[in-house]
Short mmCIF file of C-alpha atoms in Angstrom, two decimals:
data_model
loop_
_atom_site.label_atom_id
_atom_site.label_comp_id
_atom_site.label_asym_id
_atom_site.label_seq_id
_atom_site.Cartn_x
_atom_site.Cartn_y
_atom_site.Cartn_z
CA VAL A 1268 0.00 0.00 0.00
CA MET A 1269 2.83 2.38 0.88
CA ALA A 1270 4.54 1.62 -2.43
CA LEU A 1271 1.28 2.29 -4.31
CA ASN A 1272 0.76 5.58 -2.49
CA LEU A 1273 4.34 6.60 -3.28
CA PHE A 1274 3.88 5.72 -6.95
CA LEU A 1275 0.60 7.62 -7.15
CA GLY A 1276 2.14 10.57 -5.35
CA VAL A 1277 4.90 10.85 -7.94
CA LEU A 1278 2.20 10.97 -10.66
CA ASN A 1279 -0.01 13.33 -8.59
CA LEU A 1280 -2.72 10.66 -8.77
CA SER A 1281 -5.06 9.94 -5.89
CA ILE A 1282 -6.72 6.61 -5.24
CA GLY A 1283 -9.98 8.24 -6.37
CA ASN A 1284 -8.40 9.32 -9.66
CA LEU A 1285 -7.15 5.80 -10.24
CA VAL A 1286 -10.56 4.26 -9.50
CA MET A 1287 -12.28 6.67 -11.89
CA ILE A 1288 -9.75 5.93 -14.63
CA PHE A 1289 -10.54 2.23 -14.26
CA ILE A 1290 -14.27 3.06 -14.36
CA GLY A 1291 -13.69 4.96 -17.60
CA ILE A 1292 -11.83 1.96 -19.06
CA PHE A 1293 -14.63 -0.34 -17.86
CA LEU A 1294 -17.27 1.77 -19.62
CA ILE A 1295 -15.24 1.58 -22.83
CA TYR A 1296 -14.97 -2.20 -22.36
CA LEU A 1297 -18.75 -2.55 -21.93
CA ALA A 1298 -19.34 -0.41 -25.01
CA ILE A 1299 -16.98 -2.41 -27.22
CA SER A 1300 -17.21 -5.93 -25.83
CA LYS A 1301 -20.91 -5.99 -24.86
CA GLU A 1302 -22.08 -3.28 -27.28
CA TYR A 1303 -23.85 -1.38 -24.48
CA GLU A 1304 -24.73 2.00 -26.06
CA PRO A 1305 -21.23 2.35 -27.60
CA ALA A 1306 -21.97 5.70 -29.27
CA LEU A 1307 -22.34 7.31 -25.85
CA LEU A 1308 -20.41 5.13 -23.39
CA ILE A 1309 -17.15 5.32 -25.35
CA PRO A 1310 -17.06 9.16 -25.26
CA ILE A 1311 -18.16 9.14 -21.60
CA GLY A 1312 -15.54 6.54 -20.69
CA PHE A 1313 -12.74 8.32 -22.53
CA SER A 1314 -13.54 11.74 -21.09
CA THR A 1315 -13.75 10.13 -17.62
CA ILE A 1316 -10.12 9.14 -18.08
CA LEU A 1317 -9.19 12.65 -19.25
CA VAL A 1318 -10.81 14.52 -16.35
CA ASN A 1319 -9.16 12.31 -13.74
CA ILE A 1320 -5.62 12.95 -14.91
CA PRO A 1321 -4.11 15.48 -12.47
CA LEU A 1322 -3.61 18.97 -13.96
CA SER A 1323 -5.30 17.81 -17.18
CA SER A 1324 -5.67 20.62 -19.70
CA ALA A 1325 -9.01 19.08 -20.73
CA VAL A 1326 -10.70 20.52 -17.61
CA ASP A 1327 -10.67 23.87 -15.81
CA GLN A 1328 -7.42 24.69 -14.03
CA VAL A 1329 -6.49 27.65 -11.85
CA ILE A 1330 -2.88 28.60 -12.57
CA ASP A 1331 -1.33 31.54 -10.72
CA GLY A 1332 -4.79 32.70 -9.73
CA VAL A 1333 -6.03 32.69 -13.33
CA LEU A 1334 -8.79 30.33 -14.50
CA HIS A 1335 -7.89 28.44 -17.66
CA LYS A 1336 -11.02 26.85 -19.18
CA GLY A 1337 -10.77 23.20 -20.18
CA VAL A 1338 -12.33 22.11 -23.45
CA LEU A 1339 -14.57 19.52 -21.76
CA ASN A 1340 -15.95 22.13 -19.38
CA ILE A 1341 -16.56 24.41 -22.37
CA PHE A 1342 -18.52 21.61 -24.08
CA PHE A 1343 -20.52 21.18 -20.86
CA ASP A 1344 -21.28 24.90 -20.54
CA ILE A 1345 -22.27 25.27 -24.20
CA GLY A 1346 -24.19 22.04 -24.64
CA ILE A 1347 -25.59 20.94 -21.27
CA ILE A 1348 -26.06 24.16 -19.30
CA THR A 1349 -27.85 25.71 -22.29
CA GLU A 1350 -29.70 22.36 -22.94
CA ILE A 1351 -28.68 22.51 -26.62
CA PHE A 1352 -27.16 19.02 -26.93
CA PRO A 1353 -30.14 16.99 -25.61
CA LEU A 1354 -32.55 19.10 -27.68
CA LEU A 1355 -30.53 18.54 -30.85
CA ILE A 1356 -30.58 14.81 -30.07
CA PHE A 1357 -34.37 15.04 -29.95
CA ILE A 1358 -34.42 16.38 -33.52
CA ALA A 1359 -32.37 13.35 -34.57
CA VAL A 1360 -34.57 10.92 -32.64
CA GLY A 1361 -37.75 12.45 -34.07
CA SER A 1362 -36.44 12.08 -37.60
CA MET A 1363 -35.87 8.36 -36.96
CA ILE A 1364 -39.32 7.57 -35.55
CA ASP A 1365 -42.19 6.26 -37.64
CA PHE A 1366 -45.42 7.07 -35.77
CA GLY A 1367 -47.47 5.05 -38.26
CA PRO A 1368 -47.88 1.96 -36.00
CA LEU A 1369 -49.09 4.23 -33.18
CA LEU A 1370 -51.59 6.04 -35.41
CA GLU A 1371 -52.91 2.68 -36.63
CA ASN A 1372 -53.47 1.58 -33.02
CA PRO A 1373 -54.27 4.71 -30.99
CA ILE A 1374 -54.97 2.66 -27.84
CA MET A 1375 -51.20 2.28 -27.55
CA PHE A 1376 -51.12 5.94 -26.41
CA LEU A 1377 -52.47 4.69 -23.08
CA PHE A 1378 -49.49 2.36 -22.61
CA GLY A 1379 -47.10 5.22 -23.33
CA ALA A 1380 -48.67 7.01 -20.37
CA ALA A 1381 -49.05 4.03 -18.01
CA ALA A 1382 -45.43 2.94 -18.40
CA GLN A 1383 -44.22 6.22 -16.90
CA PHE A 1384 -45.40 5.07 -13.46
CA GLY A 1385 -41.85 4.16 -12.47
CA ILE A 1386 -40.69 7.77 -12.79
CA PHE A 1387 -42.96 9.06 -10.06
CA ALA A 1388 -42.71 5.96 -7.85
CA THR A 1389 -38.90 6.14 -7.93
CA MET A 1390 -39.01 9.86 -7.23
CA VAL A 1391 -40.91 9.15 -4.01
CA VAL A 1392 -38.44 6.43 -2.99
CA ALA A 1393 -35.50 8.76 -3.71
CA THR A 1394 -36.91 11.44 -1.38
CA LEU A 1395 -37.29 8.82 1.35
CA LEU A 1396 -33.59 7.98 0.91
CA GLY A 1397 -32.61 11.57 1.62
CA PHE A 1398 -32.33 13.16 -1.83
CA ASP A 1399 -33.89 16.61 -2.15
CA ILE A 1400 -36.90 17.03 -4.43
CA LYS A 1401 -34.90 18.25 -7.45
CA GLN A 1402 -32.38 15.45 -7.16
CA ALA A 1403 -35.21 12.93 -6.71
CA ALA A 1404 -36.93 14.20 -9.87
CA SER A 1405 -33.68 13.87 -11.79
CA ILE A 1406 -33.20 10.30 -10.54
CA GLY A 1407 -36.81 9.33 -11.18
CA ILE A 1408 -36.63 10.42 -14.81
CA ILE A 1409 -34.17 7.57 -15.41
CA GLY A 1410 -37.35 5.47 -15.53
CA ALA A 1411 -38.34 7.28 -18.71
CA ALA A 1412 -35.86 4.96 -20.44
CA ASP A 1413 -34.98 8.02 -22.51
CA GLY A 1414 -31.38 9.19 -22.23
CA PRO A 1415 -31.81 12.73 -23.65
CA THR A 1416 -34.78 13.42 -21.35
CA SER A 1417 -32.77 12.20 -18.34
CA ILE A 1418 -29.88 14.48 -19.30
CA TYR A 1419 -32.22 17.42 -19.92
CA VAL A 1420 -33.91 17.16 -16.51
CA ALA A 1421 -30.71 16.37 -14.59
CA GLY A 1422 -28.89 19.21 -16.35
CA ARG A 1423 -31.55 21.59 -15.08
CA PHE A 1424 -32.04 20.28 -11.53
CA ALA A 1425 -29.01 18.22 -10.45
CA LYS A 1426 -25.88 18.94 -12.46
CA GLU A 1427 -23.79 17.38 -9.70
CA LEU A 1428 -25.54 14.03 -10.35
CA LEU A 1429 -25.44 14.20 -14.14
CA GLY A 1430 -22.63 11.63 -14.49
CA PRO A 1431 -24.17 8.72 -12.56
CA ILE A 1432 -27.69 9.52 -13.84
CA SER A 1433 -26.52 9.45 -17.46
CA VAL A 1434 -24.53 6.25 -16.99
CA ALA A 1435 -27.50 4.59 -15.27
CA ALA A 1436 -30.00 5.73 -17.93
CA TYR A 1437 -27.99 4.53 -20.93
CA SER A 1438 -26.72 1.36 -19.25
CA TYR A 1439 -30.21 0.21 -18.31
CA MET A 1440 -31.51 1.07 -21.77
CA SER A 1441 -28.94 -1.38 -23.11
CA LEU A 1442 -30.04 -3.96 -20.53
CA VAL A 1443 -33.74 -3.85 -21.46
CA PRO A 1444 -33.52 -7.39 -22.97
CA ILE A 1445 -32.31 -8.60 -19.55
CA ILE A 1446 -34.48 -6.44 -17.26
CA GLN A 1447 -37.90 -6.69 -18.91
CA PRO A 1448 -38.49 -10.43 -19.59
CA PRO A 1449 -38.38 -11.61 -15.92
CA VAL A 1450 -40.75 -8.82 -14.85
CA ILE A 1451 -43.17 -9.57 -17.70
CA LYS A 1452 -43.16 -13.32 -17.04
CA LEU A 1453 -43.75 -12.72 -13.33
CA LEU A 1454 -46.85 -10.64 -14.03
CA THR A 1455 -48.40 -12.58 -16.93
CA THR A 1456 -49.56 -16.12 -17.61
CA LYS A 1457 -48.47 -18.23 -20.55
CA GLU A 1458 -51.95 -17.88 -22.06
CA GLU A 1459 -51.81 -14.10 -21.77
CA ARG A 1460 -48.46 -14.01 -23.53
CA LYS A 1461 -49.99 -16.03 -26.39
CA ILE A 1462 -52.77 -13.53 -27.09
CA LYS A 1463 -52.74 -12.49 -30.74
CA MET A 1464 -53.54 -9.01 -31.93
CA GLU A 1465 -55.84 -8.76 -34.91
CA PRO A 1466 -54.61 -6.51 -37.73
CA LYS A 1467 -56.83 -3.48 -38.33
CA GLY A 1468 -55.76 -2.85 -41.90
CA VAL A 1469 -55.78 0.92 -41.37
CA LYS A 1470 -53.56 2.91 -43.68
CA ILE A 1471 -52.28 6.26 -42.45
CA ASN A 1472 -52.04 8.76 -45.29
CA LYS A 1473 -49.39 11.43 -45.72
CA LYS A 1474 -51.60 14.33 -44.56
CA ILE A 1475 -52.22 12.67 -41.19
CA ARG A 1476 -48.50 11.96 -40.81
CA ILE A 1477 -47.74 15.65 -41.42
CA ILE A 1478 -50.51 16.96 -39.17
CA PHE A 1479 -49.61 14.60 -36.30
CA PRO A 1480 -46.29 16.19 -35.17
CA ILE A 1481 -47.78 19.69 -35.42
CA LEU A 1482 -50.89 18.69 -33.47
CA VAL A 1483 -48.93 16.85 -30.77
CA THR A 1484 -46.65 19.87 -30.33
CA LEU A 1485 -49.62 22.21 -29.90
CA VAL A 1486 -51.61 19.98 -27.55
CA ALA A 1487 -48.66 18.83 -25.42
CA SER A 1488 -47.18 22.32 -25.14
CA LEU A 1489 -50.50 23.82 -24.12
CA LEU A 1490 -51.07 21.10 -21.51
CA ALA A 1491 -47.50 21.16 -20.21
CA PRO A 1492 -45.67 24.32 -21.37
CA SER A 1493 -42.48 23.10 -19.68
CA SER A 1494 -42.35 20.27 -22.23
CA ALA A 1495 -42.59 22.63 -25.23
CA ALA A 1496 -38.88 22.54 -26.09
CA LEU A 1497 -38.61 18.77 -25.57
CA ILE A 1498 -41.73 17.77 -27.47
CA GLY A 1499 -41.26 20.54 -30.04
CA PHE A 1500 -37.77 19.45 -31.09
CA LEU A 1501 -38.83 15.78 -31.15
CA MET A 1502 -41.81 16.54 -33.37
CA PHE A 1503 -39.83 18.95 -35.54
CA GLY A 1504 -37.48 16.07 -36.31
CA ASN A 1505 -40.48 13.90 -37.19
CA LEU A 1506 -41.89 16.62 -39.45
CA LEU A 1507 -38.57 16.66 -41.33
CA ARG A 1508 -39.08 12.94 -41.91
CA GLU A 1509 -42.72 13.05 -42.94
CA CYS A 1510 -43.04 16.27 -44.96
CA GLY A 1511 -41.50 14.64 -48.04
CA VAL A 1512 -39.64 17.74 -49.25
CA LEU A 1513 -36.65 17.62 -46.87
CA ASN A 1514 -35.46 14.05 -47.31
CA SER A 1515 -31.77 14.97 -47.45
CA ILE A 1516 -32.07 17.11 -44.30
CA SER A 1517 -33.99 14.32 -42.55
CA LYS A 1518 -31.22 11.87 -43.39
CA THR A 1519 -28.64 14.36 -42.15
CA ALA A 1520 -30.53 14.63 -38.85
CA GLN A 1521 -30.70 10.84 -38.54
CA ASN A 1522 -27.01 10.33 -39.28
CA GLU A 1523 -24.53 13.23 -39.19
CA LEU A 1524 -26.40 15.34 -36.62
CA ALA A 1525 -27.11 12.37 -34.35
CA HIS A 1526 -23.52 11.13 -34.49
CA ILE A 1527 -21.82 14.51 -34.00
CA VAL A 1528 -24.04 15.65 -31.13
CA THR A 1529 -23.80 12.23 -29.43
CA ILE A 1530 -20.01 12.53 -29.39
CA PHE A 1531 -20.11 16.00 -27.83
CA LEU A 1532 -22.87 14.94 -25.44
CA GLY A 1533 -20.82 11.98 -24.20
CA LEU A 1534 -17.67 14.06 -23.77
CA SER A 1535 -19.66 16.71 -21.88
CA ILE A 1536 -21.18 14.16 -19.50
CA GLY A 1537 -17.75 12.65 -18.90
CA SER A 1538 -16.52 16.05 -17.70
CA THR A 1539 -18.67 15.54 -14.57
CA MET A 1540 -17.19 12.10 -13.81
CA THR A 1541 -14.53 13.29 -11.40
CA ALA A 1542 -13.64 11.28 -8.31
CA ASP A 1543 -15.04 13.85 -5.88
CA LYS A 1544 -18.45 13.88 -7.63
CA PHE A 1545 -18.81 10.21 -8.58
CA LEU A 1546 -17.24 8.21 -5.76
CA ARG A 1547 -19.99 8.80 -3.23
CA PRO A 1548 -22.50 6.44 -1.57
CA GLN A 1549 -25.32 8.27 -3.38
CA THR A 1550 -23.94 7.04 -6.73
CA LEU A 1551 -24.77 3.47 -5.73
CA PHE A 1552 -28.25 4.59 -4.68
CA ILE A 1553 -28.74 6.26 -8.07
CA LEU A 1554 -27.74 3.11 -9.94
CA LEU A 1555 -30.08 0.99 -7.80
CA LEU A 1556 -32.94 3.46 -8.09
CA GLY A 1557 -32.49 3.56 -11.86
CA LEU A 1558 -33.02 -0.20 -11.96
CA VAL A 1559 -36.08 0.16 -9.71
CA ALA A 1560 -37.49 2.80 -12.07
CA PHE A 1561 -37.14 0.50 -15.10
CA ILE A 1562 -38.80 -2.37 -13.23
CA PHE A 1563 -41.68 -0.16 -12.04
CA ASP A 1564 -42.21 1.22 -15.55
CA THR A 1565 -42.37 -2.26 -17.04
CA ALA A 1566 -44.71 -3.50 -14.31
CA GLY A 1567 -46.92 -0.41 -14.58
CA GLY A 1568 -47.43 -0.93 -18.32
CA VAL A 1569 -48.20 -4.66 -17.98
CA LEU A 1570 -50.61 -4.21 -15.07
CA PHE A 1571 -52.44 -1.42 -16.87
CA ALA A 1572 -52.91 -3.65 -19.92
CA LYS A 1573 -54.28 -6.40 -17.68
CA PHE A 1574 -56.66 -3.85 -16.13
CA LEU A 1575 -57.92 -2.80 -19.56
CA ASN A 1576 -58.56 -6.43 -20.45
CA LEU A 1577 -61.16 -6.59 -17.67
CA PHE A 1578 -63.37 -4.36 -19.83
CA LEU A 1579 -62.42 -5.38 -23.39
CA LYS A 1580 -64.04 -8.11 -25.47
CA ARG A 1581 -60.98 -8.37 -27.70
CA LYS A 1582 -58.15 -8.83 -25.24
CA ILE A 1583 -54.83 -7.04 -25.60
CA ASN A 1584 -51.63 -8.96 -25.12
CA PRO A 1585 -50.51 -7.45 -21.78
CA MET A 1586 -46.86 -7.67 -22.77
CA LEU A 1587 -47.51 -4.70 -25.05
CA GLY A 1588 -47.92 -2.55 -21.95
CA ALA A 1589 -44.25 -3.10 -21.15
CA ALA A 1590 -43.32 -1.63 -24.55
CA GLY A 1591 -44.73 1.70 -23.33
CA ILE A 1592 -41.31 2.62 -21.94
CA SER A 1593 -39.24 4.85 -24.18
CA ALA A 1594 -36.38 2.43 -24.90
CA PHE A 1595 -37.05 2.51 -28.64
CA PRO A 1596 -36.82 0.13 -30.47
CA MET A 1597 -35.22 -2.33 -28.03
CA SER A 1598 -38.31 -2.85 -25.89
CA ALA A 1599 -40.51 -3.47 -28.95
CA ARG A 1600 -38.12 -6.17 -30.13
CA VAL A 1601 -38.05 -7.79 -26.69
CA ILE A 1602 -41.87 -7.99 -26.59
CA HIS A 1603 -42.03 -9.39 -30.09
CA GLN A 1604 -39.45 -12.05 -29.30
CA LEU A 1605 -41.24 -13.06 -26.10
CA GLY A 1606 -44.47 -13.46 -28.04
CA ARG A 1607 -42.75 -15.59 -30.68
CA LYS A 1608 -41.27 -17.85 -28.01
CA GLU A 1609 -44.74 -18.62 -26.66
CA ASP A 1610 -46.29 -18.95 -30.13
CA PRO A 1611 -44.12 -18.82 -33.28
CA THR A 1612 -47.12 -17.58 -35.28
CA ASN A 1613 -47.68 -14.57 -33.02
CA TYR A 1614 -46.53 -11.30 -34.58
CA LEU A 1615 -46.53 -8.43 -32.10
CA LEU A 1616 -43.78 -6.22 -33.50
CA MET A 1617 -45.83 -3.42 -35.06
CA TYR A 1618 -48.13 -3.18 -32.03
CA ALA A 1619 -45.11 -3.10 -29.73
CA VAL A 1620 -43.51 -0.40 -31.88
CA GLY A 1621 -46.72 1.62 -31.55
CA ALA A 1622 -46.56 1.38 -27.76
CA ASN A 1623 -42.83 2.10 -27.84
CA VAL A 1624 -43.12 5.36 -29.78
CA ALA A 1625 -46.06 6.34 -27.54
CA GLY A 1626 -43.61 5.88 -24.68
CA GLN A 1627 -41.27 8.33 -26.38
CA ILE A 1628 -43.99 10.97 -26.29
CA GLY A 1629 -45.00 9.94 -22.77
CA SER A 1630 -41.46 10.25 -21.42
CA VAL A 1631 -41.04 13.73 -22.87
CA LEU A 1632 -44.35 14.85 -21.37
CA ALA A 1633 -43.40 13.29 -18.03
CA GLY A 1634 -40.13 15.22 -18.12
CA GLY A 1635 -42.01 18.45 -18.82
CA ILE A 1636 -44.50 17.78 -16.05
CA LEU A 1637 -41.69 17.10 -13.58
CA ILE A 1638 -39.97 20.33 -14.55
CA ALA A 1639 -43.23 22.26 -14.06
CA LEU A 1640 -43.96 20.62 -10.70
CA VAL A 1641 -40.49 20.89 -9.24
CA SER A 1642 -39.45 24.30 -10.59
CA GLY A 1643 -41.82 26.03 -8.22
CA ILE A 1644 -40.59 24.15 -5.14
#
């Protein structure tokens, strides 16, 4: 131990710095080896290494009483403090989403709302564990299964927790195929998982596809003005996709914009992953609460679908309720695969996609509602 301390002292490294450097390397390992959200975890992991190197020029340093801004802190100030990076990501996400399956099955809107239960339940639990209301809201939003929304809310209310919240949100999104199936199987019977959904044969024309993002923006923003930027940028991206006259711009949003902003977003988040901010007992609580939020969201969606079936002649496969979380399109694929395991002739993908994109809207609205509720406290 003495030899290690001597070695670290020569390099100006603390034990905390060393631990964080290994955490950064571990995040890069998960991204490459396990393919857990590599587009974000690799930049986060690499910038975690950079910010934990003593006297690193990548972060702010005070030299002879003069503050020298580090490039990672500049990225954070420009992109996270101003909320620009997560909002630009929403344009990219919106341009990738096809709302057709949702419009063909409007009942899926209900699952997008029900599956947000975990956000508010986890928020309550977080306050009981000693987090203040703004920190609890930022932790609860992990349950939205929507990384940009988590970053947006945490960047506004709990910048000091942005690192662990972001890591938890994106890690659990990658683990949806592991987290959701046990919860779904616990809450459903084999016969329920075999329920087939009858095709409606409804075709959504171009006019409806164009009107939809405009209408959602108006209605959602009027109901929850705090969600106007979030829902507006998401729906603007979708309008680029659906209008038919901006195909090249839509493709740019889906590819170049998404990739460039994701890199800067990851590097900015990594700038908060310093030993003094990350190596705290509350980080473990945040990671555990993030898992609780995902479980509650999944359970809330499934139980709500089962509740609806008490009143419906044509039963809904309750697994579709679990697709109401915003982990698009991973959750939809998980539900479809579970259905196929129970009955190879069961095809749930498009219905699950409908619930999944409804969850995208639901998570953004939940984020806006939280901001409105907590801002006045």
